PDB file of C-alpha atoms in Angstrom:
ATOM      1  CA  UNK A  13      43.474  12.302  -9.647  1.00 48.00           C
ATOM      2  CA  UNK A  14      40.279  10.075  -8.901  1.00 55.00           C
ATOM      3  CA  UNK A  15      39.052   7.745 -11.698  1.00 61.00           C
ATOM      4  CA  UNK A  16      35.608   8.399 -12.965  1.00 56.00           C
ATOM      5  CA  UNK A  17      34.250   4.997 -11.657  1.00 55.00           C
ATOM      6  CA  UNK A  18      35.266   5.851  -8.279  1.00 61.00           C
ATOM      7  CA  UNK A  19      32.939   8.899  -7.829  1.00 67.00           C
ATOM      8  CA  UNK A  20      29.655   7.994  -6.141  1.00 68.00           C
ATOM      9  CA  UNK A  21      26.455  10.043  -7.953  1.00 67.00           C
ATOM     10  CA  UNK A  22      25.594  12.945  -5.712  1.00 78.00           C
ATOM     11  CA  UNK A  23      21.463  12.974  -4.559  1.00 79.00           C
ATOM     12  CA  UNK A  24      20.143  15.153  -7.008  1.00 81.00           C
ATOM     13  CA  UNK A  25      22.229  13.049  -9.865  1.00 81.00           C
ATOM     14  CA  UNK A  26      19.886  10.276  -8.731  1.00 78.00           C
ATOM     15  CA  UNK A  27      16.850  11.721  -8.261  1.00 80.00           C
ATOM     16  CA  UNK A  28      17.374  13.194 -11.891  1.00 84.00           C
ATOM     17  CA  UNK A  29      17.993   9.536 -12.560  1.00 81.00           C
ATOM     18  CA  UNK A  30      15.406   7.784 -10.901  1.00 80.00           C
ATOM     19  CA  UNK A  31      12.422  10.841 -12.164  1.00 81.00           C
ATOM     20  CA  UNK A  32      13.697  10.126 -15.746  1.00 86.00           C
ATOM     21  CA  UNK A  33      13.762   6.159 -15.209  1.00 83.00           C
ATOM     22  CA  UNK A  34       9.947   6.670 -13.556  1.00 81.00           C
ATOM     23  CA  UNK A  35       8.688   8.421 -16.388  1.00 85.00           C
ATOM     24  CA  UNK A  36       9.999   6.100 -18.598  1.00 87.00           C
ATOM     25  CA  UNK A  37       9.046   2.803 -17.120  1.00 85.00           C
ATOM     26  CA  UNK A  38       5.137   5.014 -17.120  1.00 82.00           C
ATOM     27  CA  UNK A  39       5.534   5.735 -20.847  1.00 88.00           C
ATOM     28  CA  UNK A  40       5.682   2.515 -21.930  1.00 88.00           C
ATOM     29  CA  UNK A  41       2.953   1.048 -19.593  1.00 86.00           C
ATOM     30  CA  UNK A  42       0.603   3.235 -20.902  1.00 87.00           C
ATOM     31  CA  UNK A  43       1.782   2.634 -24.269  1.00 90.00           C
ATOM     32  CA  UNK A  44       0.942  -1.130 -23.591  1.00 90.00           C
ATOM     33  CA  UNK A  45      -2.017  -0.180 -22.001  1.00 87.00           C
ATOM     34  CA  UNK A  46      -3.609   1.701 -24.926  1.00 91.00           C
ATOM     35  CA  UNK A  47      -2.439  -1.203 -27.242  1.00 90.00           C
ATOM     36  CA  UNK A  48      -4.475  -3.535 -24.850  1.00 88.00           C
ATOM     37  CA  UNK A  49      -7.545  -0.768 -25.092  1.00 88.00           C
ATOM     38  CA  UNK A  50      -7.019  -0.598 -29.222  1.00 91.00           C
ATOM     39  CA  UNK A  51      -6.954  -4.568 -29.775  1.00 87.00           C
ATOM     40  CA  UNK A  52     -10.033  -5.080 -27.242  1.00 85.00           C
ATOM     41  CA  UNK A  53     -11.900  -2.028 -29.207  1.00 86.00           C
ATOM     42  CA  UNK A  54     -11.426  -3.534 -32.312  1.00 85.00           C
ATOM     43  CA  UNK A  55     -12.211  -7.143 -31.559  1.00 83.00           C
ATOM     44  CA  UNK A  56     -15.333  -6.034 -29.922  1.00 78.00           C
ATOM     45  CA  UNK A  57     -16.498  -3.958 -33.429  1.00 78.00           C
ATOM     46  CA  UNK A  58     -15.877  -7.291 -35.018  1.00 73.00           C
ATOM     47  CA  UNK A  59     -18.245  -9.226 -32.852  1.00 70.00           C
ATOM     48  CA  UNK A  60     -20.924  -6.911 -32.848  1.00 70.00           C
ATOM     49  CA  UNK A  61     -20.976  -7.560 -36.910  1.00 65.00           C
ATOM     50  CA  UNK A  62     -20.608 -11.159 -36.316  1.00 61.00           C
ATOM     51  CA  UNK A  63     -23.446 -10.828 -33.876  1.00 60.00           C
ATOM     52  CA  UNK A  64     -25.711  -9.033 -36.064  1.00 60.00           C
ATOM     53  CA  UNK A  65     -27.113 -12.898 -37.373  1.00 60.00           C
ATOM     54  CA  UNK A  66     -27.482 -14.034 -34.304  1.00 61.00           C
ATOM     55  CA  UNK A  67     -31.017 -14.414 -33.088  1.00 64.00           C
ATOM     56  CA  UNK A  68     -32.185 -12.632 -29.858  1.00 61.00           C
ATOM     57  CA  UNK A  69     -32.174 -15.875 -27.891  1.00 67.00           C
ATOM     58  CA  UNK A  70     -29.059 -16.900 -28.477  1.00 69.00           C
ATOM     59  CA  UNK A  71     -26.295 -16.551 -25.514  1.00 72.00           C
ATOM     60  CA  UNK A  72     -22.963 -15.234 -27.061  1.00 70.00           C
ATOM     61  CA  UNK A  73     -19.818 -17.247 -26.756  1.00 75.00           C
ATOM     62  CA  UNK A  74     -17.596 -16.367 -24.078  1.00 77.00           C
ATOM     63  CA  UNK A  75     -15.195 -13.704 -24.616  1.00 80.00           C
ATOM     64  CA  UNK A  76     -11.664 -14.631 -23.338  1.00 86.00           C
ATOM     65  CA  UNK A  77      -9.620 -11.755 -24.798  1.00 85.00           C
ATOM     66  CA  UNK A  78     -10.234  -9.240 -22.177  1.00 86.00           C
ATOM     67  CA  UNK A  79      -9.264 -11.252 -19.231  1.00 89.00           C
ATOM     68  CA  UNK A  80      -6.102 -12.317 -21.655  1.00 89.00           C
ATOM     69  CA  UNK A  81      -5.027  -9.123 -22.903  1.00 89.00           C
ATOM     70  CA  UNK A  82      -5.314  -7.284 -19.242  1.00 90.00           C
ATOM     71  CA  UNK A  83      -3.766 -10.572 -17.739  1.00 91.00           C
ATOM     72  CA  UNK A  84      -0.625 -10.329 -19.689  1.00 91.00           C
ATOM     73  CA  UNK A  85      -0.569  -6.623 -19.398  1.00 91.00           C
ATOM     74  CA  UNK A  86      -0.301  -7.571 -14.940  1.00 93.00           C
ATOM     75  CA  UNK A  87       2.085  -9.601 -15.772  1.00 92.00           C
ATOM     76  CA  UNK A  88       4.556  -7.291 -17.398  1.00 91.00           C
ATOM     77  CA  UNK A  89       4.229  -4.798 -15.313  1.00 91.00           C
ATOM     78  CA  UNK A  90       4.466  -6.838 -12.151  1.00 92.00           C
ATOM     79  CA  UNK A  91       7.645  -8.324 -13.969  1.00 90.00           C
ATOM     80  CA  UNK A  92       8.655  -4.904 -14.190  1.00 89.00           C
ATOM     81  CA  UNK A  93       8.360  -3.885 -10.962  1.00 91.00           C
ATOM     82  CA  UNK A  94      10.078  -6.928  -9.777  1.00 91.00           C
ATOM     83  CA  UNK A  95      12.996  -6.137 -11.385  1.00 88.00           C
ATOM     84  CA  UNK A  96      13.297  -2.277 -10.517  1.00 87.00           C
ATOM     85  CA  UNK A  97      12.489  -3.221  -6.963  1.00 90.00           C
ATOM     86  CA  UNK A  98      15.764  -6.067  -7.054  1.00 89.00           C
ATOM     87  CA  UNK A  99      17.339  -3.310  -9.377  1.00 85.00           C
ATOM     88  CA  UNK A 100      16.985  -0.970  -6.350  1.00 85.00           C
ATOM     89  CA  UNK A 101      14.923   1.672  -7.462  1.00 83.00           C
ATOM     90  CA  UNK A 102      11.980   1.481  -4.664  1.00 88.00           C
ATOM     91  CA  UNK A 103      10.055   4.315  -5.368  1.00 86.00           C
ATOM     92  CA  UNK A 104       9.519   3.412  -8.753  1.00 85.00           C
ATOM     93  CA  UNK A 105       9.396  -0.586  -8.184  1.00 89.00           C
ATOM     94  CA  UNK A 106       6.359   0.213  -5.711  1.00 92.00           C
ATOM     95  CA  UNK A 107       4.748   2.659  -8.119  1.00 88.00           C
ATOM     96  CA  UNK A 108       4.473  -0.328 -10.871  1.00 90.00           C
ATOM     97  CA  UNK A 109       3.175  -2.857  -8.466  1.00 93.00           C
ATOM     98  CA  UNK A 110       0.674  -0.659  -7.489  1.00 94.00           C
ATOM     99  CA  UNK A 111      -0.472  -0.520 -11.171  1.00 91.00           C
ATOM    100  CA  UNK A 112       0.238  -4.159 -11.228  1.00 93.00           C
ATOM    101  CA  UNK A 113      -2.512  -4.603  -8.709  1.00 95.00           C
ATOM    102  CA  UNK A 114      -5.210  -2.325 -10.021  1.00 94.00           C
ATOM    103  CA  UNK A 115      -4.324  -4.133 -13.526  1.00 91.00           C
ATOM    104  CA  UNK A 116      -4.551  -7.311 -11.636  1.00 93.00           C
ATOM    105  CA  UNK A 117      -8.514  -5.891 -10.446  1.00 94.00           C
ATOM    106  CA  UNK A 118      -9.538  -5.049 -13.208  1.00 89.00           C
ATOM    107  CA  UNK A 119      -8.368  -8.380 -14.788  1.00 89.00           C
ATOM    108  CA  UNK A 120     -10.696 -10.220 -12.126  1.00 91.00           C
ATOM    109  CA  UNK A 121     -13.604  -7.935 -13.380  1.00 90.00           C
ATOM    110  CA  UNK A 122     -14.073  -9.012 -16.297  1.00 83.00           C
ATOM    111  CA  UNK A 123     -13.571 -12.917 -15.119  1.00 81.00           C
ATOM    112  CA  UNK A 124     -16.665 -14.401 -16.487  1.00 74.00           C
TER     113      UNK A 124
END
């Protein structure tokens, strides 16, 4: 009788596996990515108050946290995709550096 650890997964066993893995890995970049949205949102409320004193002629400081926040986001996903592409899982390692590159674009947007 053949021992469990011998039995190669049959195609659909790893399609199964790699969908569920894909959505996943999706779930939580988005999840990260609406975290990135939230803290941006809310720092940007704070400096319109702080603005409000501000004469009209006045050039506002520099704002670093967008360019930070969607920087680190490209990085953990392109981490992430690094991994699942050594890992094996192409399909899925290709789909995150594809979002690591539009994160990565719309870092350099907001580059002052």
């Amino acid at each position: 009788m053949p021992e469990l650890a011998d039995k190669q997964p049959s195609g659909v066993e790893r399609a199964l596996t790699s969908g569920c893995l894909l959505l996943l890995v999706l779930v939580a970049d988005v999840a990260a990515g609406l975290l990135v949205v939230i803290v941006l949102a809310v720092r940007g409320l704070g400096r319109m108050d702080a603005s409000a004193g501000q004469t009209a002629t006045s050039v506002p400081p520099v704002d670093w946290a967008p360019v930070l926040g969607f920087g680190a986001l490209a990085l953990a996903v392109g981490v992430t995709a690094v991994l699942l592409l050594w890992v094996g899982h192409q399909v899925i390692g290709t789909v995150q550096l594809m979002f690591c590159v539009l994160l990565a674009v719309h870092t350099l947007s907001f580059w002052p």
